[in-house]
mmCIF file of C-alpha atoms and ligand atoms in Angstrom:
data_model
loop_
_atom_site.group_PDB
_atom_site.id
_atom_site.type_symbol
_atom_site.label_atom_id
_atom_site.label_comp_id
_atom_site.label_asym_id
_atom_site.label_seq_id
_atom_site.Cartn_x
_atom_site.Cartn_y
_atom_site.Cartn_z
ATOM 1 C CA MET A 1 -3.739 3.995 30.264
ATOM 2 C CA THR A 2 -4.054 2.779 26.695
ATOM 3 C CA GLY A 3 -6.685 0.223 27.749
ATOM 4 C CA PHE A 4 -5.640 -3.056 26.088
ATOM 5 C CA ALA A 5 -6.403 -5.085 29.257
ATOM 6 C CA HIS A 6 -9.196 -6.950 27.434
ATOM 7 C CA PHE A 7 -6.677 -8.305 24.887
ATOM 8 C CA PRO A 8 -5.403 -11.836 25.675
ATOM 9 C CA ALA A 9 -2.051 -11.755 27.512
ATOM 10 C CA GLY A 10 1.082 -12.600 25.541
ATOM 11 C CA GLY A 11 -0.018 -11.187 22.210
ATOM 12 C CA LEU A 12 2.167 -9.580 19.581
ATOM 13 C CA ALA A 13 1.768 -5.991 18.351
ATOM 14 C CA VAL A 14 3.240 -4.866 15.017
ATOM 15 C CA VAL A 15 3.771 -1.331 13.778
ATOM 16 C CA VAL A 16 4.510 -1.007 10.066
ATOM 17 C CA GLY A 17 6.295 2.285 9.429
ATOM 18 C CA GLY A 18 7.878 2.385 12.886
ATOM 19 C CA SER A 19 10.573 4.638 11.369
ATOM 20 C CA GLY A 20 8.061 7.451 10.841
ATOM 21 C CA GLY A 21 6.948 10.270 13.115
ATOM 22 C CA VAL A 22 3.624 8.801 14.245
ATOM 23 C CA GLY A 23 4.855 5.195 13.828
ATOM 24 C CA GLY A 24 7.891 5.761 16.069
ATOM 25 C CA ALA A 25 5.738 7.289 18.807
ATOM 26 C CA LEU A 26 3.293 4.371 18.527
ATOM 27 C CA VAL A 27 6.134 1.890 18.999
ATOM 28 C CA SER A 28 7.459 3.629 22.139
ATOM 29 C CA ARG A 29 4.004 4.043 23.674
ATOM 30 C CA LEU A 30 3.082 0.425 22.957
ATOM 31 C CA ARG A 31 6.368 -0.772 24.479
ATOM 32 C CA SER A 32 6.079 1.317 27.641
ATOM 33 C CA GLU A 33 2.350 1.476 28.286
ATOM 34 C CA THR A 34 0.770 -1.809 27.222
ATOM 35 C CA GLY A 35 1.084 -5.507 28.050
ATOM 36 C CA PHE A 36 1.921 -6.916 24.627
ATOM 37 C CA ARG A 37 4.563 -9.649 24.814
ATOM 38 C CA GLU A 38 6.495 -7.966 22.039
ATOM 39 C CA VAL A 39 6.088 -4.865 19.905
ATOM 40 C CA VAL A 40 7.684 -5.335 16.486
ATOM 41 C CA SER A 41 8.599 -2.320 14.393
ATOM 42 C CA LEU A 42 8.813 -2.952 10.647
ATOM 43 C CA SER A 43 10.166 -0.482 8.105
ATOM 44 C CA ARG A 44 12.220 -0.252 4.950
ATOM 45 C CA SER A 45 15.289 0.691 7.040
ATOM 46 C CA GLY A 46 14.898 -2.273 9.423
ATOM 47 C CA ALA A 47 15.638 -5.977 9.217
ATOM 48 C CA PRO A 48 13.779 -7.697 7.719
ATOM 49 C CA LYS A 49 13.260 -4.763 5.392
ATOM 50 C CA LEU A 50 9.642 -4.060 4.508
ATOM 51 C CA ASP A 51 9.108 -1.874 1.456
ATOM 52 C CA LEU A 52 5.483 -1.275 0.512
ATOM 53 C CA THR A 53 6.386 -1.336 -3.167
ATOM 54 C CA SER A 54 7.702 -4.908 -2.919
ATOM 55 C CA GLU A 55 5.176 -7.611 -2.090
ATOM 56 C CA GLU A 56 8.078 -10.063 -1.612
ATOM 57 C CA SER A 57 9.481 -7.886 1.178
ATOM 58 C CA ILE A 58 6.045 -7.685 2.835
ATOM 59 C CA GLU A 59 5.631 -11.465 2.636
ATOM 60 C CA ALA A 60 9.112 -12.075 4.065
ATOM 61 C CA ALA A 61 8.592 -9.613 6.929
ATOM 62 C CA VAL A 62 5.234 -11.163 7.835
ATOM 63 C CA ARG A 63 6.765 -14.649 7.646
ATOM 64 C CA SER A 64 9.478 -13.602 10.132
ATOM 65 C CA LEU A 65 6.855 -13.029 12.846
ATOM 66 C CA SER A 66 5.730 -15.753 15.182
ATOM 67 C CA GLY A 67 3.039 -15.797 17.822
ATOM 68 C CA ASP A 68 -0.418 -14.507 18.441
ATOM 69 C CA ILE A 69 -0.708 -11.306 16.370
ATOM 70 C CA ARG A 70 -3.375 -9.181 18.092
ATOM 71 C CA LEU A 71 -2.587 -5.711 16.843
ATOM 72 C CA VAL A 72 -1.223 -4.396 13.553
ATOM 73 C CA ILE A 73 -0.958 -0.661 12.978
ATOM 74 C CA ASP A 74 0.051 0.522 9.527
ATOM 75 C CA ALA A 75 1.618 3.955 10.100
ATOM 76 C CA THR A 76 3.114 4.281 6.617
ATOM 77 C CA GLY A 77 2.114 6.878 4.078
ATOM 78 C CA ALA A 78 3.411 9.705 1.914
ATOM 79 C CA LEU A 79 2.204 13.181 1.005
ATOM 80 C CA HIS A 80 5.383 14.443 -0.681
ATOM 81 C CA GLY A 81 8.682 12.912 -1.777
ATOM 82 C CA ASP A 82 10.478 11.498 -4.833
ATOM 83 C CA GLY A 83 10.205 15.010 -6.357
ATOM 84 C CA PHE A 84 6.428 15.224 -5.832
ATOM 85 C CA MET A 85 4.586 17.927 -3.873
ATOM 86 C CA PRO A 86 0.796 17.962 -3.455
ATOM 87 C CA GLU A 87 -0.973 19.450 -6.498
ATOM 88 C CA LYS A 88 -2.656 22.828 -6.069
ATOM 89 C CA SER A 89 -4.570 22.631 -9.351
ATOM 90 C CA LEU A 90 -5.593 20.326 -12.210
ATOM 91 C CA LYS A 91 -2.709 21.490 -14.409
ATOM 92 C CA GLU A 92 -0.244 19.943 -11.939
ATOM 93 C CA ILE A 93 -1.740 16.444 -12.189
ATOM 94 C CA SER A 94 0.588 13.799 -13.586
ATOM 95 C CA GLY A 95 0.209 10.083 -14.040
ATOM 96 C CA ALA A 96 3.544 9.549 -12.346
ATOM 97 C CA HIS A 97 2.473 11.444 -9.220
ATOM 98 C CA LEU A 98 -0.881 9.645 -9.050
ATOM 99 C CA ALA A 99 0.798 6.266 -9.516
ATOM 100 C CA TRP A 100 3.397 7.035 -6.816
ATOM 101 C CA SER A 101 0.739 8.099 -4.303
ATOM 102 C CA PHE A 102 -1.428 5.081 -5.020
ATOM 103 C CA ALA A 103 1.566 2.723 -4.731
ATOM 104 C CA VAL A 104 2.444 3.961 -1.236
ATOM 105 C CA ASN A 105 -0.929 4.976 0.206
ATOM 106 C CA ALA A 106 -3.285 2.374 -1.266
ATOM 107 C CA VAL A 107 -1.540 -0.573 -2.974
ATOM 108 C CA GLY A 108 1.026 -1.063 -0.197
ATOM 109 C CA PRO A 109 -1.553 -1.071 2.622
ATOM 110 C CA ALA A 110 -3.775 -3.411 0.531
ATOM 111 C CA LEU A 111 -0.872 -5.866 0.346
ATOM 112 C CA LEU A 112 -0.366 -5.504 4.110
ATOM 113 C CA MET A 113 -4.020 -6.468 4.620
ATOM 114 C CA LYS A 114 -3.633 -9.368 2.182
ATOM 115 C CA HIS A 115 -0.790 -10.814 4.256
ATOM 116 C CA PHE A 116 -1.740 -9.756 7.810
ATOM 117 C CA LEU A 117 -5.512 -10.178 8.018
ATOM 118 C CA PRO A 118 -5.482 -13.980 7.528
ATOM 119 C CA LEU A 119 -3.105 -14.199 10.514
ATOM 120 C CA LEU A 120 -5.365 -12.394 12.990
ATOM 121 C CA PRO A 121 -6.803 -14.932 15.456
ATOM 122 C CA LYS A 122 -10.246 -16.354 14.686
ATOM 123 C CA VAL A 123 -11.352 -15.833 18.279
ATOM 124 C CA GLY A 124 -10.940 -12.867 20.613
ATOM 125 C CA PRO A 125 -10.087 -9.204 20.046
ATOM 126 C CA ALA A 126 -7.662 -8.231 17.295
ATOM 127 C CA VAL A 127 -7.195 -5.008 15.343
ATOM 128 C CA PHE A 128 -5.692 -3.972 12.011
ATOM 129 C CA ALA A 129 -5.645 -0.172 11.843
ATOM 130 C CA THR A 130 -4.190 1.806 8.972
ATOM 131 C CA LEU A 131 -3.476 5.523 9.069
ATOM 132 C CA SER A 132 -5.540 7.270 6.459
ATOM 133 C CA ALA A 133 -6.253 11.015 6.412
ATOM 134 C CA ARG A 134 -9.347 13.180 6.722
ATOM 135 C CA VAL A 135 -8.474 14.718 3.347
ATOM 136 C CA GLY A 136 -9.253 11.293 1.836
ATOM 137 C CA SER A 137 -12.900 11.901 2.724
ATOM 138 C CA ILE A 138 -14.977 12.811 -0.343
ATOM 139 C CA GLY A 139 -17.887 14.076 1.775
ATOM 140 C CA ASP A 140 -15.604 16.364 3.790
ATOM 141 C CA ASN A 141 -13.714 17.841 0.813
ATOM 142 C CA ASN A 142 -14.623 21.509 0.569
ATOM 143 C CA ILE A 143 -11.333 23.092 -0.454
ATOM 144 C CA GLY A 144 -9.984 20.822 -3.233
ATOM 145 C CA GLY A 145 -6.342 20.382 -4.218
ATOM 146 C CA TRP A 146 -3.969 17.550 -3.222
ATOM 147 C CA TYR A 147 -5.447 15.286 -5.949
ATOM 148 C CA SER A 148 -3.056 12.351 -5.659
ATOM 149 C CA TYR A 149 -2.972 12.204 -1.857
ATOM 150 C CA ARG A 150 -6.747 12.643 -1.490
ATOM 151 C CA ALA A 151 -7.547 10.030 -4.162
ATOM 152 C CA SER A 152 -5.048 7.494 -2.829
ATOM 153 C CA LYS A 153 -6.417 7.809 0.725
ATOM 154 C CA ALA A 154 -10.008 7.515 -0.583
ATOM 155 C CA ALA A 155 -8.913 4.312 -2.350
ATOM 156 C CA LEU A 156 -7.324 3.122 0.891
ATOM 157 C CA ASN A 157 -10.599 3.717 2.739
ATOM 158 C CA GLN A 158 -12.511 1.606 0.207
ATOM 159 C CA LEU A 159 -9.909 -1.185 0.460
ATOM 160 C CA VAL A 160 -10.173 -1.164 4.276
ATOM 161 C CA HIS A 161 -13.977 -1.265 4.206
ATOM 162 C CA THR A 162 -13.995 -4.135 1.706
ATOM 163 C CA ALA A 163 -11.345 -6.152 3.555
ATOM 164 C CA ALA A 164 -13.219 -5.687 6.845
ATOM 165 C CA ILE A 165 -16.291 -7.398 5.370
ATOM 166 C CA GLU A 166 -14.195 -10.421 4.402
ATOM 167 C CA LEU A 167 -12.347 -10.469 7.742
ATOM 168 C CA ARG A 168 -15.600 -10.438 9.737
ATOM 169 C CA ARG A 169 -16.731 -13.723 8.158
ATOM 170 C CA ARG A 170 -13.664 -15.550 9.533
ATOM 171 C CA ALA A 171 -12.888 -13.587 12.701
ATOM 172 C CA PRO A 172 -16.063 -11.935 14.008
ATOM 173 C CA GLU A 173 -14.349 -10.151 16.910
ATOM 174 C CA ALA A 174 -11.539 -8.702 14.804
ATOM 175 C CA VAL A 175 -11.653 -5.100 13.643
ATOM 176 C CA CYS A 176 -10.154 -3.474 10.520
ATOM 177 C CA VAL A 177 -10.323 0.318 10.349
ATOM 178 C CA ALA A 178 -8.882 3.470 8.803
ATOM 179 C CA LEU A 179 -7.856 6.209 11.256
ATOM 180 C CA HIS A 180 -7.073 9.904 10.881
ATOM 181 C CA PRO A 181 -4.299 10.916 13.316
ATOM 182 C CA GLY A 182 -4.977 14.674 13.164
ATOM 183 C CA THR A 183 -2.299 17.110 12.065
ATOM 184 C CA VAL A 184 0.893 15.832 13.668
ATOM 185 C CA ALA A 185 4.376 17.389 13.732
ATOM 186 C CA THR A 186 6.268 14.977 11.441
ATOM 187 C CA ASN A 187 8.271 15.112 8.206
ATOM 188 C CA LEU A 188 5.056 14.524 6.295
ATOM 189 C CA SER A 189 3.281 17.638 7.614
ATOM 190 C CA ARG A 190 6.312 19.936 8.039
ATOM 191 C CA PRO A 191 5.987 21.872 4.736
ATOM 192 C CA PHE A 192 2.277 22.506 5.394
ATOM 193 C CA ALA A 193 2.080 23.091 9.171
ATOM 194 C CA LYS A 194 0.887 26.695 9.021
ATOM 195 C CA THR A 195 0.410 28.722 12.165
ATOM 196 C CA GLY A 196 -3.149 28.504 13.326
ATOM 197 C CA LEU A 197 -3.392 24.770 12.569
ATOM 198 C CA ASP A 198 -3.715 22.463 15.569
ATOM 199 C CA VAL A 199 -0.420 20.583 15.093
ATOM 200 C CA ARG A 200 0.040 17.940 17.808
ATOM 201 C CA PRO A 201 3.249 16.208 18.921
ATOM 202 C CA PRO A 202 3.573 12.572 17.737
ATOM 203 C CA GLU A 203 3.450 11.282 21.341
ATOM 204 C CA VAL A 204 0.070 12.929 21.906
ATOM 205 C CA ALA A 205 -1.225 11.625 18.568
ATOM 206 C CA ALA A 206 -0.006 8.112 19.451
ATOM 207 C CA ASP A 207 -1.773 8.171 22.826
ATOM 208 C CA ASP A 208 -5.007 9.366 21.213
ATOM 209 C CA LEU A 209 -4.836 6.728 18.461
ATOM 210 C CA LEU A 210 -4.115 3.915 20.919
ATOM 211 C CA ALA A 211 -7.037 4.985 23.115
ATOM 212 C CA VAL A 212 -9.319 4.908 20.043
ATOM 213 C CA ILE A 213 -7.970 1.526 18.903
ATOM 214 C CA ALA A 214 -8.326 -0.032 22.368
ATOM 215 C CA ALA A 215 -11.961 1.069 22.565
ATOM 216 C CA LEU A 216 -12.992 -0.196 19.096
ATOM 217 C CA LYS A 217 -15.934 -2.615 19.054
ATOM 218 C CA PRO A 218 -16.432 -5.363 16.429
ATOM 219 C CA ALA A 219 -19.491 -3.463 15.149
ATOM 220 C CA GLN A 220 -17.168 -0.607 14.148
ATOM 221 C CA THR A 221 -15.127 -2.729 11.753
ATOM 222 C CA GLY A 222 -14.744 -1.260 8.278
ATOM 223 C CA GLY A 223 -15.100 2.297 9.588
ATOM 224 C CA PHE A 224 -13.120 5.525 9.236
ATOM 225 C CA PHE A 225 -12.504 7.363 12.520
ATOM 226 C CA ASP A 226 -10.514 10.336 13.758
ATOM 227 C CA TYR A 227 -8.165 10.457 16.750
ATOM 228 C CA ARG A 228 -11.092 11.293 19.032
ATOM 229 C CA GLY A 229 -12.975 8.190 17.895
ATOM 230 C CA ASP A 230 -15.542 10.151 15.865
ATOM 231 C CA ALA A 231 -16.655 8.668 12.522
ATOM 232 C CA ILE A 232 -15.557 10.622 9.412
ATOM 233 C CA ALA A 233 -17.771 10.930 6.330
ATOM 234 C CA TRP A 234 -16.652 8.764 3.410
HETATM 235 N N1 NAP B 301 1.434 14.035 10.035
HETATM 236 C C1 NAP B 301 0.192 14.430 9.765
HETATM 237 O O1 NAP B 301 -0.187 15.602 9.990
HETATM 238 C C2 NAP B 301 -0.812 13.458 9.185
HETATM 239 C C3 NAP B 301 -2.130 13.907 8.952
HETATM 240 C C4 NAP B 301 -3.056 13.024 8.408
HETATM 241 C C5 NAP B 301 -2.683 11.723 8.120
HETATM 242 N N2 NAP B 301 -1.389 11.308 8.337
HETATM 243 C C6 NAP B 301 -1.050 9.933 7.997
HETATM 244 O O2 NAP B 301 -0.364 9.323 9.071
HETATM 245 C C7 NAP B 301 0.557 8.339 8.556
HETATM 246 C C8 NAP B 301 1.929 8.532 9.206
HETATM 247 O O3 NAP B 301 2.461 9.759 8.760
HETATM 248 P P1 NAP B 301 3.637 10.535 9.511
HETATM 249 O O4 NAP B 301 3.137 11.893 9.717
HETATM 250 O O5 NAP B 301 4.147 9.728 10.654
HETATM 251 O O6 NAP B 301 4.694 10.596 8.316
HETATM 252 P P2 NAP B 301 6.272 10.263 8.276
HETATM 253 O O7 NAP B 301 6.929 10.678 9.532
HETATM 254 O O8 NAP B 301 6.741 10.809 6.988
HETATM 255 O O9 NAP B 301 6.270 8.653 8.234
HETATM 256 C C9 NAP B 301 5.875 7.970 7.071
HETATM 257 C C10 NAP B 301 6.226 6.507 7.224
HETATM 258 O O10 NAP B 301 5.853 5.840 6.014
HETATM 259 C C11 NAP B 301 6.959 5.040 5.611
HETATM 260 N N3 NAP B 301 6.992 4.778 4.183
HETATM 261 C C12 NAP B 301 6.861 5.669 3.162
HETATM 262 N N4 NAP B 301 7.027 5.021 1.990
HETATM 263 C C13 NAP B 301 7.265 3.713 2.280
HETATM 264 C C14 NAP B 301 7.532 2.550 1.502
HETATM 265 N N5 NAP B 301 7.585 2.583 0.168
HETATM 266 N N6 NAP B 301 7.727 1.379 2.155
HETATM 267 C C15 NAP B 301 7.702 1.317 3.500
HETATM 268 N N7 NAP B 301 7.464 2.379 4.289
HETATM 269 C C16 NAP B 301 7.250 3.561 3.680
HETATM 270 C C17 NAP B 301 8.165 5.854 6.034
HETATM 271 O O11 NAP B 301 9.327 5.058 6.003
HETATM 272 P P3 NAP B 301 10.817 5.690 5.871
HETATM 273 O O12 NAP B 301 11.181 6.117 7.267
HETATM 274 O O13 NAP B 301 11.611 4.562 5.347
HETATM 275 O O14 NAP B 301 10.696 6.850 4.909
HETATM 276 C C18 NAP B 301 7.736 6.250 7.435
HETATM 277 O O15 NAP B 301 7.904 5.187 8.338
HETATM 278 C C19 NAP B 301 0.526 8.484 7.029
HETATM 279 O O16 NAP B 301 -0.343 7.518 6.491
HETATM 280 C C20 NAP B 301 -0.071 9.860 6.817
HETATM 281 O O17 NAP B 301 -0.740 9.973 5.574
HETATM 282 C C21 NAP B 301 -0.457 12.151 8.866
#
């Protein structure tokens, strides 16, 4: 049902952030519904431990993998934590909050691309997808607020687009994209999931994301798409 039949048999799928709400659902769906030889879940609570703020831990986790890596989904990210809540106005901006958001939402995923993209096979379908957020869209920002999260996701989108250009030169069938999962019932959204919002269970979000990923074409590399597969304005 998730449509990965066109991927070569025996490939490896990796979910970074498999300990999270969306990441955990992606791992279970990939394990039960698709034909990947193995689905590896990496997180900072697993072994080997992968912490986005430590390039050494990313390198070691990537080195521990063997085989034909066909799919990498980065399901990490942070909106609140370490004493930070999204800013409602300019007066709440702090360098520490901005730096924290960029470290987790942009620098960490950039390091994942640095270490994973060179391992994607030169021939045949392969995907690196990172979970961004619609609020990272500059063109779609009509209500303001959430400075650090928005800016760090916008930076992530630029990093994905730039890395996709480089990846295409070596592996023309491989795809590198940023995806918006929709509003999903997880720890990340809990403080903000107001009634009236379309908040979807992680399992539904995972199915939607996998359907979008499985249908991606090489020409779509470098793009920013929502869980229905529709392109989002930069
Ligand atoms: N939920 C939504 O409504 C929504 C909407 C738009 C976009 N998104 C995006 O979707 C993605 C997944 O979010 P979610 O809702 O599943 O959130 P979540 O349940 O809070 O999961 C976040 C994941 O990121 C990991 N993470 C955070 N900091 C890390 C670090 N320094 N090193 C390694 N891993 C780290 C967490 O690991 P630990 O378990 O170790 O903390 C966890 O696996 C995020 O990129 C988020 O921005 C979510």
